[in-house]
Amino acid sequence: MTARRSRHRSAAYAALALGLAGSLALTGCNSHSSKKSKKSSSSSSKSKKRKIIGGGAAAAGAGAASRRVPDCYPSTYKLTFSQQTGPKSHVAVKFKNSTSRDCKLYNAPLLRFNNAKDPLPLSQGTPGHLDGTRITVPAHGYAYAVIPTNTAATKGTEQKSVTVDFMGISASSVTHGPATVIFAEKRLHISVGKSKVTNWSSSIHGAQLAGGVGK
């Protein structure tokens, strides 16, 4: 009986040891699986954050691109010339932005009357020394420049046509052009002599003041 009981106890201890070993192994597997799951979840979360951040940067870049303002360009139907008489006589140059987007104008218009080799001088700076004027013309808005003609020398003689280029940001650059306006076709009588043209202005009053012919 004693030997039999001893064998039974040995068998029971062995079974208990196997059970404990299995339980510990299972616990280790569960723990390892849990760690893997946490790591995977963390990695997925970081990936989502990176996607969101990257998407936000791309959206910001697209927004900045859509906010870029293009240069204005001349055409015969966007440019109007008119002669004012009297002590404050001058020629007004009006540009209309006929598009649905804002556009930029730099410095002054380059005007060559009757196919002159050189453009009319600038009253604010010179082609080689610009003062950096830059205005934004709103969609369907206007910009103005003025040519004073309040003396016999500046009024000169009647012109037949004018070729217009739009200056760029630098002294030697031209953004768009040329556009040629034939005055006879528009039934205009424009007289310009040894005068100068002002920079672009957002208002006719501002252009007149810059040309010394404002009220």
Coordinates of N, CA and C in Angstrom, one line a residue:
M1 N 0.8 -1.2 0.0 CA 0.0 0.0 0.0 C 0.9 1.2 0.0
T2 N 1.9 1.3 0.8 CA 2.8 2.4 0.9 C 3.4 2.7 -0.5
A3 N 3.9 1.7 -1.2 CA 4.5 1.9 -2.5 C 3.5 2.4 -3.5
R4 N 2.3 1.8 -3.4 CA 1.2 2.2 -4.4 C 0.9 3.6 -4.2
R5 N 0.7 4.1 -2.9 CA 0.4 5.5 -2.6 C 1.5 6.4 -3.1
S6 N 2.7 6.0 -2.9 CA 3.8 6.8 -3.4 C 3.8 7.0 -4.9
R7 N 3.4 5.9 -5.6 CA 3.3 6.0 -7.1 C 2.2 6.9 -7.5
H8 N 1.1 6.8 -6.8 CA -0.1 7.7 -7.1 C 0.3 9.2 -6.9
R9 N 1.0 9.5 -5.8 CA 1.4 10.8 -5.5 C 2.4 11.4 -6.6
S10 N 3.3 10.5 -7.0 CA 4.3 10.9 -8.0 C 3.6 11.2 -9.3
A11 N 2.6 10.4 -9.7 CA 1.8 10.7 -10.9 C 1.0 12.0 -10.8
A12 N 0.4 12.2 -9.6 CA -0.3 13.4 -9.4 C 0.6 14.7 -9.5
Y13 N 1.7 14.6 -8.9 CA 2.7 15.7 -8.9 C 3.1 16.0 -10.4
A14 N 3.3 14.9 -11.1 CA 3.8 15.1 -12.5 C 2.7 15.7 -13.3
A15 N 1.4 15.3 -13.1 CA 0.3 15.9 -13.9 C 0.1 17.4 -13.5
L16 N 0.3 17.7 -12.2 CA 0.2 19.1 -11.7 C 1.3 20.0 -12.4
A17 N 2.5 19.4 -12.4 CA 3.6 20.1 -13.0 C 3.4 20.4 -14.5
L18 N 2.9 19.4 -15.2 CA 2.5 19.6 -16.6 C 1.5 20.7 -16.8
G19 N 0.5 20.6 -15.9 CA -0.6 21.6 -16.0 C -0.1 23.0 -15.8
L20 N 0.8 23.2 -14.8 CA 1.3 24.5 -14.5 C 2.2 25.0 -15.7
A21 N 3.0 24.1 -16.2 CA 3.8 24.5 -17.4 C 3.0 24.9 -18.5
G22 N 1.9 24.2 -18.8 CA 1.0 24.6 -19.9 C 0.4 25.9 -19.7
S23 N 0.0 26.1 -18.4 CA -0.7 27.4 -18.1 C 0.3 28.6 -18.3
L24 N 1.6 28.4 -17.8 CA 2.6 29.4 -17.9 C 2.9 29.7 -19.4
A25 N 2.9 28.6 -20.2 CA 3.2 28.8 -21.6 C 2.1 29.6 -22.3
L26 N 0.8 29.2 -21.9 CA -0.3 29.9 -22.5 C -0.3 31.4 -22.1
T27 N 0.0 31.7 -20.8 CA 0.1 33.1 -20.4 C 1.1 33.8 -21.2
G28 N 2.3 33.2 -21.4 CA 3.4 33.9 -22.2 C 3.0 34.2 -23.6
C29 N 2.2 33.2 -24.2 CA 1.8 33.4 -25.5 C 0.8 34.6 -25.6
N30 N -0.2 34.6 -24.6 CA -1.1 35.7 -24.6 C -0.5 37.0 -24.4
S31 N 0.5 37.0 -23.5 CA 1.2 38.3 -23.2 C 2.0 38.8 -24.5
H32 N 2.6 37.8 -25.2 CA 3.3 38.2 -26.4 C 2.4 38.7 -27.5
S33 N 1.2 38.0 -27.6 CA 0.2 38.4 -28.6 C -0.3 39.8 -28.3
S34 N -0.5 40.0 -27.0 CA -1.0 41.3 -26.5 C -0.1 42.5 -26.9
K35 N 1.2 42.2 -26.7 CA 2.3 43.2 -27.0 C 2.3 43.5 -28.5
K36 N 2.2 42.4 -29.3 CA 2.1 42.5 -30.7 C 0.9 43.4 -31.2
S37 N -0.2 43.1 -30.5 CA -1.4 43.8 -30.9 C -1.3 45.3 -30.5
K38 N -0.7 45.6 -29.3 CA -0.5 47.0 -28.9 C 0.5 47.7 -29.9
K39 N 1.6 47.0 -30.3 CA 2.5 47.6 -31.2 C 1.8 47.9 -32.6
S40 N 1.0 46.9 -33.0 CA 0.3 47.1 -34.3 C -0.6 48.2 -34.3
S41 N -1.4 48.3 -33.1 CA -2.3 49.4 -32.9 C -1.6 50.7 -32.9
S42 N -0.5 50.8 -32.2 CA 0.3 52.1 -32.1 C 0.8 52.5 -33.5
S43 N 1.3 51.4 -34.3 CA 1.9 51.7 -35.6 C 0.8 52.2 -36.5
S44 N -0.4 51.6 -36.4 CA -1.6 52.0 -37.2 C -2.0 53.4 -36.9
S45 N -2.0 53.8 -35.6 CA -2.4 55.1 -35.2 C -1.4 56.2 -35.7
K46 N -0.1 55.8 -35.6 CA 1.0 56.8 -36.1 C 0.8 56.9 -37.6
S47 N 0.5 55.8 -38.3 CA 0.3 55.9 -39.8 C -0.8 56.8 -40.1
K48 N -1.9 56.7 -39.4 CA -3.1 57.6 -39.6 C -2.8 59.0 -39.4
K49 N -2.0 59.3 -38.3 CA -1.6 60.6 -37.9 C -0.7 61.2 -39.1
R50 N 0.2 60.4 -39.6 CA 1.0 60.9 -40.7 C 0.2 61.2 -41.9
K51 N -0.8 60.3 -42.2 CA -1.6 60.6 -43.3 C -2.4 61.9 -43.2
I52 N -3.0 62.1 -42.0 CA -3.7 63.3 -41.7 C -2.9 64.5 -41.8
I53 N -1.7 64.5 -41.2 CA -0.7 65.6 -41.3 C -0.3 65.9 -42.7
G54 N 0.0 64.8 -43.4 CA 0.4 64.9 -44.8 C -0.7 65.5 -45.7
G55 N -1.9 65.1 -45.4 CA -3.1 65.6 -46.2 C -3.3 67.0 -45.9
G56 N -3.1 67.4 -44.6 CA -3.3 68.9 -44.3 C -2.2 69.7 -45.0
A57 N -1.0 69.3 -45.1 CA 0.1 70.0 -45.7 C -0.2 70.2 -47.2
A58 N -0.7 69.1 -47.8 CA -1.1 69.1 -49.2 C -2.2 70.1 -49.5
A59 N -3.2 70.1 -48.6 CA -4.3 71.0 -48.7 C -3.9 72.4 -48.6
A60 N -3.0 72.7 -47.7 CA -2.4 74.0 -47.5 C -1.7 74.5 -48.7
G61 N -0.9 73.6 -49.3 CA -0.2 73.9 -50.5 C -1.1 74.2 -51.7
A62 N -2.2 73.4 -51.8 CA -3.2 73.7 -52.8 C -3.8 75.0 -52.6
G63 N -4.1 75.4 -51.3 CA -4.8 76.6 -51.0 C -3.9 77.8 -51.4
A64 N -2.5 77.7 -51.1 CA -1.6 78.7 -51.4 C -1.5 78.9 -52.9
A65 N -1.5 77.8 -53.7 CA -1.4 77.8 -55.1 C -2.6 78.6 -55.7
S66 N -3.8 78.3 -55.1 CA -5.0 78.9 -55.6 C -5.1 80.4 -55.3
R67 N -4.3 80.8 -54.3 CA -4.2 82.2 -54.0 C -3.2 83.0 -54.8
R68 N -2.4 82.4 -55.6 CA -1.4 83.1 -56.4 C -2.2 84.0 -57.4
V69 N -1.7 85.3 -57.5 CA -2.4 86.2 -58.3 C -1.6 86.3 -59.6
P70 N -2.2 86.1 -60.8 CA -1.5 86.1 -62.1 C -1.2 87.6 -62.5
D71 N -0.3 87.7 -63.5 CA -0.1 89.1 -64.0 C -1.2 89.5 -65.0
C72 N -1.5 90.8 -65.0 CA -2.5 91.3 -66.0 C -1.9 91.3 -67.3
Y73 N -2.7 91.3 -68.4 CA -2.1 91.4 -69.7 C -3.0 92.4 -70.5
P74 N -2.4 93.1 -71.4 CA -3.1 94.1 -72.2 C -3.8 93.5 -73.4
S75 N -4.9 94.2 -73.8 CA -5.6 93.9 -75.1 C -6.3 95.1 -75.5
T76 N -6.7 95.2 -76.8 CA -7.3 96.4 -77.3 C -8.7 96.7 -76.6
Y77 N -9.4 95.7 -76.1 CA -10.7 95.9 -75.5 C -10.5 96.1 -74.0
K78 N -9.3 96.0 -73.4 CA -9.2 96.2 -72.0 C -8.6 97.6 -71.7
L79 N -8.1 98.2 -72.8 CA -7.4 99.5 -72.6 C -8.2 100.7 -73.2
T80 N -8.3 101.7 -72.4 CA -9.1 102.9 -72.9 C -8.2 104.2 -72.7
F81 N -8.2 105.0 -73.7 CA -7.5 106.3 -73.6 C -8.5 107.4 -73.8
S82 N -8.3 108.5 -72.9 CA -9.2 109.6 -73.0 C -8.4 110.9 -72.7
Q83 N -8.7 112.0 -73.5 CA -8.0 113.3 -73.3 C -8.9 114.2 -72.5
Q84 N -8.3 114.8 -71.4 CA -8.9 115.8 -70.6 C -8.3 117.1 -71.0
T85 N -9.1 118.2 -71.1 CA -8.6 119.5 -71.5 C -8.7 120.4 -70.3
G86 N -8.1 121.6 -70.6 CA -8.1 122.7 -69.5 C -6.7 122.8 -68.9
P87 N -6.7 123.6 -67.8 CA -5.4 123.8 -67.1 C -4.7 122.5 -66.6
K88 N -5.6 121.5 -66.3 CA -5.1 120.2 -65.8 C -5.1 119.2 -66.8
S89 N -4.9 119.6 -68.1 CA -5.0 118.7 -69.2 C -4.1 117.4 -69.1
H90 N -4.7 116.3 -69.4 CA -3.9 115.1 -69.4 C -4.6 114.0 -70.2
V91 N -3.8 113.0 -70.5 CA -4.4 111.7 -71.1 C -4.5 110.7 -70.0
A92 N -5.7 110.1 -69.9 CA -5.9 109.1 -68.9 C -5.9 107.7 -69.6
V93 N -5.1 106.8 -69.0 CA -5.0 105.4 -69.5 C -5.8 104.6 -68.5
K94 N -6.8 103.9 -69.0 CA -7.6 103.0 -68.1 C -7.5 101.6 -68.5
F95 N -7.2 100.7 -67.6 CA -7.1 99.3 -67.8 C -8.3 98.6 -67.1
K96 N -9.0 97.7 -67.8 CA -10.1 96.9 -67.1 C -9.7 95.5 -67.0
N97 N -9.8 94.9 -65.8 CA -9.5 93.5 -65.6 C -10.9 92.8 -65.9
S98 N -11.0 92.3 -67.1 CA -12.3 91.7 -67.5 C -12.5 90.2 -67.1
T99 N -11.5 89.7 -66.4 CA -11.6 88.3 -66.0 C -12.2 88.2 -64.6
S100 N -12.5 87.0 -64.2 CA -13.1 86.7 -62.9 C -12.1 86.5 -61.8
R101 N -10.8 86.8 -62.0 CA -9.8 86.6 -61.0 C -9.0 87.9 -60.9
D102 N -8.4 88.2 -59.7 CA -7.6 89.3 -59.5 C -6.3 89.2 -60.4
C103 N -5.7 90.3 -60.7 CA -4.4 90.2 -61.5 C -3.5 91.3 -61.0
K104 N -2.2 91.2 -61.3 CA -1.2 92.2 -60.8 C -0.7 93.1 -61.9
L105 N -0.4 94.3 -61.6 CA 0.3 95.3 -62.5 C 1.5 95.8 -61.8
Y106 N 2.6 96.0 -62.5 CA 3.8 96.5 -62.0 C 4.2 97.8 -62.6
N107 N 4.6 98.7 -61.7 CA 5.2 100.0 -62.2 C 4.2 100.8 -63.1
A108 N 4.6 101.0 -64.4 CA 3.8 101.8 -65.3 C 3.6 101.1 -66.6
P109 N 2.6 101.5 -67.4 CA 2.5 100.9 -68.7 C 3.6 101.5 -69.6
L110 N 4.1 100.7 -70.5 CA 5.1 101.1 -71.5 C 4.4 101.5 -72.8
L111 N 4.4 102.8 -73.1 CA 3.6 103.3 -74.2 C 4.5 103.8 -75.3
R112 N 4.3 103.3 -76.5 CA 5.0 103.8 -77.7 C 4.0 104.3 -78.7
F113 N 4.0 105.7 -78.8 CA 3.1 106.3 -79.7 C 3.6 106.4 -81.1
N114 N 2.7 106.1 -82.1 CA 3.1 106.1 -83.5 C 4.4 105.2 -83.8
N115 N 4.4 104.1 -83.1 CA 5.5 103.1 -83.4 C 6.9 103.7 -83.0
A116 N 6.9 104.5 -82.0 CA 8.2 105.1 -81.6 C 9.1 104.0 -81.1
K117 N 10.4 104.2 -81.3 CA 11.4 103.2 -80.9 C 11.5 103.0 -79.4
D118 N 11.4 104.1 -78.7 CA 11.5 104.1 -77.2 C 10.1 104.4 -76.6
P119 N 9.8 103.8 -75.5 CA 8.5 104.1 -74.8 C 8.6 105.5 -74.1
L120 N 7.4 106.0 -73.8 CA 7.3 107.3 -73.1 C 8.0 107.2 -71.8
P121 N 8.8 108.2 -71.4 CA 9.5 108.1 -70.1 C 8.5 108.0 -68.9
L122 N 9.1 107.5 -67.8 CA 8.3 107.3 -66.6 C 8.4 108.5 -65.7
S123 N 7.3 109.0 -65.2 CA 7.4 110.1 -64.2 C 7.9 109.7 -62.9
Q124 N 7.7 108.4 -62.5 CA 8.2 107.9 -61.2 C 9.2 106.8 -61.4
G125 N 10.5 107.3 -61.4 CA 11.6 106.3 -61.7 C 11.9 106.3 -63.2
T126 N 12.8 105.5 -63.6 CA 13.1 105.3 -65.0 C 13.1 103.8 -65.3
P127 N 13.1 103.4 -66.5 CA 13.1 101.9 -66.8 C 14.2 101.2 -66.1
G128 N 15.4 101.9 -65.8 CA 16.5 101.2 -65.1 C 16.4 101.3 -63.6
H129 N 15.6 102.2 -63.1 CA 15.5 102.5 -61.7 C 14.0 102.6 -61.3
L130 N 13.4 101.5 -61.1 CA 11.9 101.5 -60.8 C 11.7 101.6 -59.3
D131 N 10.5 102.1 -59.0 CA 10.2 102.3 -57.6 C 9.5 101.2 -57.0
G132 N 9.2 100.1 -57.8 CA 8.6 98.9 -57.2 C 7.1 98.9 -57.0
T133 N 6.4 99.8 -57.7 CA 5.0 99.9 -57.6 C 4.4 98.6 -58.0
R134 N 3.5 98.0 -57.2 CA 2.7 96.8 -57.6 C 1.3 96.9 -57.1
I135 N 0.3 96.8 -57.9 CA -1.0 96.9 -57.4 C -1.8 95.6 -57.9
T136 N -2.8 95.3 -57.1 CA -3.7 94.1 -57.5 C -5.0 94.7 -58.0
V137 N -5.3 94.3 -59.2 CA -6.6 94.8 -59.8 C -7.6 93.7 -59.6
P138 N -8.7 94.0 -58.9 CA -9.7 93.0 -58.6 C -10.4 92.6 -59.8
A139 N -11.0 91.4 -59.7 CA -11.8 90.9 -60.9 C -12.8 92.0 -61.3
H140 N -12.9 92.2 -62.6 CA -13.8 93.3 -63.2 C -13.5 94.7 -62.6
G141 N -12.3 94.9 -62.1 CA -11.9 96.2 -61.6 C -11.1 97.0 -62.6
Y142 N -10.6 98.1 -62.1 CA -9.8 99.0 -63.0 C -8.5 99.5 -62.4
A143 N -7.6 99.9 -63.3 CA -6.4 100.6 -62.8 C -6.2 101.8 -63.8
Y144 N -5.4 102.8 -63.3 CA -5.3 104.0 -64.1 C -3.8 104.5 -64.1
A145 N -3.5 105.1 -65.2 CA -2.2 105.9 -65.3 C -2.5 107.2 -66.0
V146 N -1.7 108.2 -65.8 CA -1.9 109.5 -66.4 C -0.7 110.0 -67.1
I147 N -1.0 110.7 -68.3 CA 0.1 111.4 -69.0 C -0.2 112.9 -69.0
P148 N 0.5 113.7 -68.2 CA 0.2 115.2 -68.2 C 0.4 115.8 -69.6
T149 N -0.5 116.6 -70.0 CA -0.4 117.4 -71.3 C -0.9 118.8 -71.1
N150 N -0.4 119.4 -70.0 CA -0.9 120.8 -69.6 C 0.0 121.9 -70.0
T151 N 1.0 121.6 -70.9 CA 1.8 122.6 -71.5 C 1.9 122.3 -73.0
A152 N 2.3 123.3 -73.8 CA 2.4 123.1 -75.2 C 3.3 122.0 -75.6
A153 N 4.5 121.9 -74.9 CA 5.5 120.8 -75.2 C 4.9 119.5 -74.8
T154 N 4.2 119.3 -73.7 CA 3.7 118.0 -73.3 C 2.5 117.6 -74.1
K155 N 1.8 118.6 -74.6 CA 0.6 118.2 -75.4 C 1.0 117.8 -76.8
G156 N 2.0 118.5 -77.4 CA 2.5 118.1 -78.7 C 1.5 118.0 -79.8
T157 N 1.5 116.9 -80.5 CA 0.7 116.7 -81.7 C -0.3 115.5 -81.5
E158 N -1.2 115.4 -82.3 CA -2.2 114.3 -82.3 C -1.5 113.0 -82.8
Q159 N -1.8 112.0 -82.0 CA -1.2 110.7 -82.3 C -2.1 109.8 -83.1
K160 N -1.6 108.8 -83.8 CA -2.4 107.9 -84.6 C -2.7 106.6 -83.9
S161 N -1.7 106.2 -83.1 CA -1.8 104.9 -82.4 C -0.9 104.8 -81.2
V162 N -1.0 103.8 -80.4 CA -0.1 103.5 -79.3 C 0.0 102.0 -79.1
T163 N 1.2 101.6 -78.9 CA 1.5 100.2 -78.6 C 1.8 100.1 -77.1
V164 N 1.1 99.1 -76.4 CA 1.2 99.0 -75.0 C 1.8 97.7 -74.6
D165 N 2.8 97.8 -73.7 CA 3.4 96.6 -73.0 C 3.2 96.8 -71.5
F166 N 3.0 95.7 -70.8 CA 2.9 95.8 -69.3 C 4.2 95.4 -68.7
M167 N 4.8 96.2 -67.9 CA 6.1 95.9 -67.3 C 6.0 94.8 -66.3
G168 N 7.1 94.1 -66.1 CA 7.2 93.1 -65.1 C 7.8 93.6 -63.8
I169 N 8.2 92.7 -63.0 CA 8.6 93.0 -61.6 C 10.0 93.7 -61.7
S170 N 10.8 93.3 -62.7 CA 12.2 93.8 -62.8 C 12.2 94.9 -63.9
A171 N 13.3 95.7 -64.0 CA 13.4 96.8 -64.9 C 13.4 96.4 -66.3
S172 N 13.9 95.2 -66.6 CA 14.0 94.8 -68.0 C 12.9 93.8 -68.5
S173 N 12.0 93.4 -67.6 CA 11.1 92.4 -67.9 C 9.7 93.0 -68.4
V174 N 9.1 92.3 -69.2 CA 7.7 92.6 -69.7 C 6.8 91.4 -69.5
T175 N 5.7 91.6 -68.8 CA 4.8 90.5 -68.5 C 4.0 90.0 -69.7
H176 N 3.4 90.9 -70.4 CA 2.6 90.6 -71.5 C 2.5 91.8 -72.5
G177 N 2.3 91.5 -73.7 CA 2.1 92.5 -74.7 C 2.8 92.1 -76.0
P178 N 2.8 93.0 -77.0 CA 2.1 94.3 -76.9 C 0.7 94.2 -77.4
A179 N 0.0 95.3 -77.1 CA -1.4 95.5 -77.7 C -1.4 96.9 -78.4
T180 N -1.9 97.0 -79.6 CA -1.9 98.2 -80.3 C -3.3 98.8 -80.4
V181 N -3.4 100.0 -80.0 CA -4.7 100.7 -80.1 C -4.6 101.7 -81.2
I182 N -5.5 101.6 -82.2 CA -5.6 102.6 -83.3 C -6.6 103.6 -82.9
F183 N -6.2 104.9 -82.7 CA -7.1 105.9 -82.2 C -8.3 106.2 -83.2
A184 N -8.0 106.2 -84.5 CA -9.0 106.5 -85.5 C -10.1 105.5 -85.4
E185 N -9.8 104.2 -85.2 CA -10.8 103.2 -85.1 C -11.8 103.4 -84.0
K186 N -11.3 104.0 -82.9 CA -12.1 104.3 -81.7 C -12.6 105.7 -81.7
R187 N -12.3 106.5 -82.8 CA -12.8 107.8 -82.9 C -12.2 108.7 -81.7
L188 N -10.9 108.5 -81.5 CA -10.3 109.2 -80.4 C -9.3 110.3 -81.0
H189 N -9.2 111.4 -80.3 CA -8.2 112.4 -80.6 C -7.3 112.6 -79.4
I190 N -6.1 111.9 -79.5 CA -5.2 111.9 -78.4 C -3.9 112.7 -78.8
S191 N -3.6 113.7 -78.1 CA -2.4 114.5 -78.4 C -1.4 114.3 -77.2
V192 N -0.2 113.9 -77.5 CA 0.9 113.7 -76.5 C 2.2 114.2 -77.1
G193 N 2.9 115.0 -76.4 CA 4.3 115.4 -76.8 C 5.4 114.9 -75.9
K194 N 6.2 115.8 -75.4 CA 7.3 115.5 -74.5 C 6.8 115.4 -73.1
S195 N 6.1 114.3 -72.8 CA 5.5 114.1 -71.5 C 6.0 112.8 -70.9
K196 N 5.5 112.5 -69.7 CA 5.8 111.3 -69.0 C 4.6 110.6 -68.5
V197 N 4.6 109.3 -68.3 CA 3.5 108.6 -67.8 C 3.7 108.2 -66.3
T198 N 2.6 108.3 -65.5 CA 2.7 107.9 -64.1 C 2.7 106.4 -64.0
N199 N 3.0 105.9 -62.8 CA 2.7 104.5 -62.4 C 1.3 104.2 -62.4
W200 N 0.9 102.9 -62.4 CA -0.4 102.5 -62.2 C -1.0 102.9 -60.8
S201 N -2.2 103.2 -60.8 CA -2.9 103.5 -59.5 C -4.3 102.8 -59.5
S202 N -4.7 102.6 -58.3 CA -6.1 101.9 -58.2 C -7.2 102.9 -58.4
S203 N -6.9 104.2 -58.5 CA -8.0 105.2 -58.7 C -7.5 106.3 -59.7
I204 N -8.4 106.9 -60.5 CA -8.0 107.9 -61.4 C -7.5 109.1 -60.6
H205 N -8.1 109.4 -59.4 CA -7.7 110.5 -58.6 C -6.2 110.3 -58.2
G206 N -5.9 109.1 -57.8 CA -4.5 108.9 -57.3 C -3.5 109.0 -58.5
A207 N -3.9 108.6 -59.7 CA -3.0 108.8 -60.9 C -2.9 110.2 -61.2
Q208 N -4.0 111.0 -61.1 CA -3.9 112.4 -61.4 C -3.0 113.2 -60.4
L209 N -3.1 112.8 -59.2 CA -2.2 113.5 -58.2 C -0.8 113.1 -58.5
A210 N -0.5 111.9 -58.8 CA 0.9 111.5 -59.2 C 1.4 112.2 -60.4
G211 N 0.5 112.6 -61.3 CA 1.0 113.3 -62.5 C 0.9 114.8 -62.3
G212 N 0.6 115.3 -61.2 CA 0.5 116.8 -60.9 C -0.6 117.5 -61.6
V213 N -1.7 116.7 -61.9 CA -2.9 117.3 -62.6 C -4.1 117.0 -61.8
G214 N -4.0 116.7 -60.5 CA -5.1 116.4 -59.7 C -5.8 117.6 -59.1
K215 N -7.0 117.5 -58.7 CA -7.7 118.6 -58.2 C -7.7 118.6 -56.6

